[in-house]
Amino acid sequence: METAGAAEFARIDKDKSGTITIDEYLADSPDATDDEVRRMKNRFAVMDRRGDGSGVVSQAEFINFGKFVIEIADADHDGRMSREEFVESVTPAKPTQ
């Protein structure tokens, strides 16, 4: 995860400043719908809040967020997120009556 996370971070960090701005983060998905942009902005804010709240996301914050997501989705606690666990974690719960 760290190697993949570090590579993903480096790809998004266009100016190679060592941090990702919201503009860099959104520019990584130029064809995002309005709803996807809203979710990306929310995700960015959570990544930053889990770090230092500086308004930019460091590599450590970016990688730690990825680990956090896997931890939440890892239903069988094997340290990995399977395709099924991923799908389950992003599928909205059905309303109960």
GROMACS .gro file of C-alpha atoms in nm:
model
   97
    1MET     CA    1   0.000   0.000   0.000
    2GLU     CA    2   0.270   0.253   0.089
    3THR     CA    3   0.452   0.203  -0.242
    4ALA     CA    4   0.130   0.234  -0.441
    5GLY     CA    5   0.016   0.524  -0.221
    6ALA     CA    6   0.348   0.705  -0.262
    7ALA     CA    7   0.336   0.661  -0.640
    8GLU     CA    8  -0.023   0.787  -0.654
    9PHE     CA    9   0.069   1.086  -0.438
   10ALA     CA   10   0.369   1.170  -0.662
   11ARG     CA   11   0.148   1.151  -0.972
   12ILE     CA   12  -0.109   1.394  -0.826
   13ASP     CA   13   0.153   1.633  -0.679
   14LYS     CA   14   0.215   1.808  -1.012
   15ASP     CA   15   0.434   2.086  -0.875
   16LYS     CA   16   0.641   1.837  -0.669
   17SER     CA   17   0.599   2.053  -0.358
   18GLY     CA   18   0.554   1.754  -0.128
   19THR     CA   19   0.191   1.844  -0.065
   20ILE     CA   20  -0.129   1.818  -0.266
   21THR     CA   21  -0.361   2.116  -0.296
   22ILE     CA   22  -0.731   2.082  -0.358
   23ASP     CA   23  -0.673   2.208  -0.713
   24GLU     CA   24  -0.415   1.936  -0.783
   25TYR     CA   25  -0.645   1.675  -0.633
   26LEU     CA   26  -0.943   1.782  -0.845
   27ALA     CA   27  -0.729   1.821  -1.160
   28ASP     CA   28  -0.650   1.451  -1.136
   29SER     CA   29  -1.013   1.379  -1.238
   30PRO     CA   30  -1.098   1.635  -1.508
   31ASP     CA   31  -1.411   1.448  -1.621
   32ALA     CA   32  -1.563   1.417  -1.273
   33THR     CA   33  -1.933   1.488  -1.240
   34ASP     CA   34  -2.058   1.751  -0.996
   35ASP     CA   35  -2.141   1.476  -0.747
   36GLU     CA   36  -1.795   1.320  -0.784
   37VAL     CA   37  -1.632   1.661  -0.733
   38ARG     CA   38  -1.838   1.709  -0.415
   39ARG     CA   39  -1.722   1.370  -0.284
   40MET     CA   40  -1.361   1.445  -0.379
   41LYS     CA   41  -1.376   1.775  -0.189
   42ASN     CA   42  -1.518   1.594   0.114
   43ARG     CA   43  -1.249   1.325   0.090
   44PHE     CA   44  -0.977   1.591   0.064
   45ALA     CA   45  -1.111   1.768   0.374
   46VAL     CA   46  -1.115   1.440   0.568
   47MET     CA   47  -0.757   1.359   0.460
   48ASP     CA   48  -0.645   1.702   0.580
   49ARG     CA   49  -0.842   1.691   0.908
   50ARG     CA   50  -0.693   1.351   0.991
   51GLY     CA   51  -0.357   1.526   0.955
   52ASP     CA   52  -0.285   1.883   1.055
   53GLY     CA   53  -0.573   2.082   0.902
   54SER     CA   54  -0.332   2.294   0.696
   55GLY     CA   55  -0.543   2.307   0.380
   56VAL     CA   56  -0.296   2.089   0.190
   57VAL     CA   57  -0.242   1.713   0.214
   58SER     CA   58   0.103   1.572   0.280
   59GLN     CA   59   0.220   1.235   0.155
   60ALA     CA   60   0.182   1.093   0.507
   61GLU     CA   61  -0.177   1.221   0.532
   62PHE     CA   62  -0.256   1.079   0.187
   63ILE     CA   63  -0.112   0.736   0.271
   64ASN     CA   64  -0.266   0.728   0.620
   65PHE     CA   65  -0.607   0.802   0.470
   66GLY     CA   66  -0.566   0.504   0.236
   67LYS     CA   67  -0.477   0.282   0.532
   68PHE     CA   68  -0.778   0.416   0.722
   69VAL     CA   69  -1.012   0.333   0.432
   70ILE     CA   70  -0.874  -0.020   0.408
   71GLU     CA   71  -0.905  -0.067   0.784
   72ILE     CA   72  -1.273   0.031   0.770
   73ALA     CA   73  -1.353  -0.185   0.465
   74ASP     CA   74  -1.149  -0.490   0.575
   75ALA     CA   75  -1.444  -0.695   0.704
   76ASP     CA   76  -1.243  -1.014   0.758
   77HIS     CA   77  -0.950  -0.826   0.921
   78ASP     CA   78  -0.682  -0.983   0.703
   79GLY     CA   79  -0.509  -0.649   0.642
   80ARG     CA   80  -0.625  -0.632   0.280
   81MET     CA   81  -0.933  -0.503   0.104
   82SER     CA   82  -1.077  -0.753  -0.140
   83ARG     CA   83  -1.292  -0.650  -0.434
   84GLU     CA   84  -1.599  -0.771  -0.246
   85GLU     CA   85  -1.506  -0.570   0.064
   86PHE     CA   86  -1.449  -0.263  -0.152
   87VAL     CA   87  -1.786  -0.297  -0.326
   88GLU     CA   88  -1.959  -0.351   0.008
   89SER     CA   89  -1.791  -0.046   0.158
   90VAL     CA   90  -1.898   0.191  -0.124
   91THR     CA   91  -2.248   0.054  -0.180
   92PRO     CA   92  -2.508   0.264   0.000
   93ALA     CA   93  -2.703   0.078   0.264
   94LYS     CA   94  -3.060  -0.004   0.172
   95PRO     CA   95  -3.312   0.189   0.381
   96THR     CA   96  -3.493  -0.012   0.644
   97GLN     CA   97  -3.862   0.028   0.706
   0.00000   0.00000   0.00000
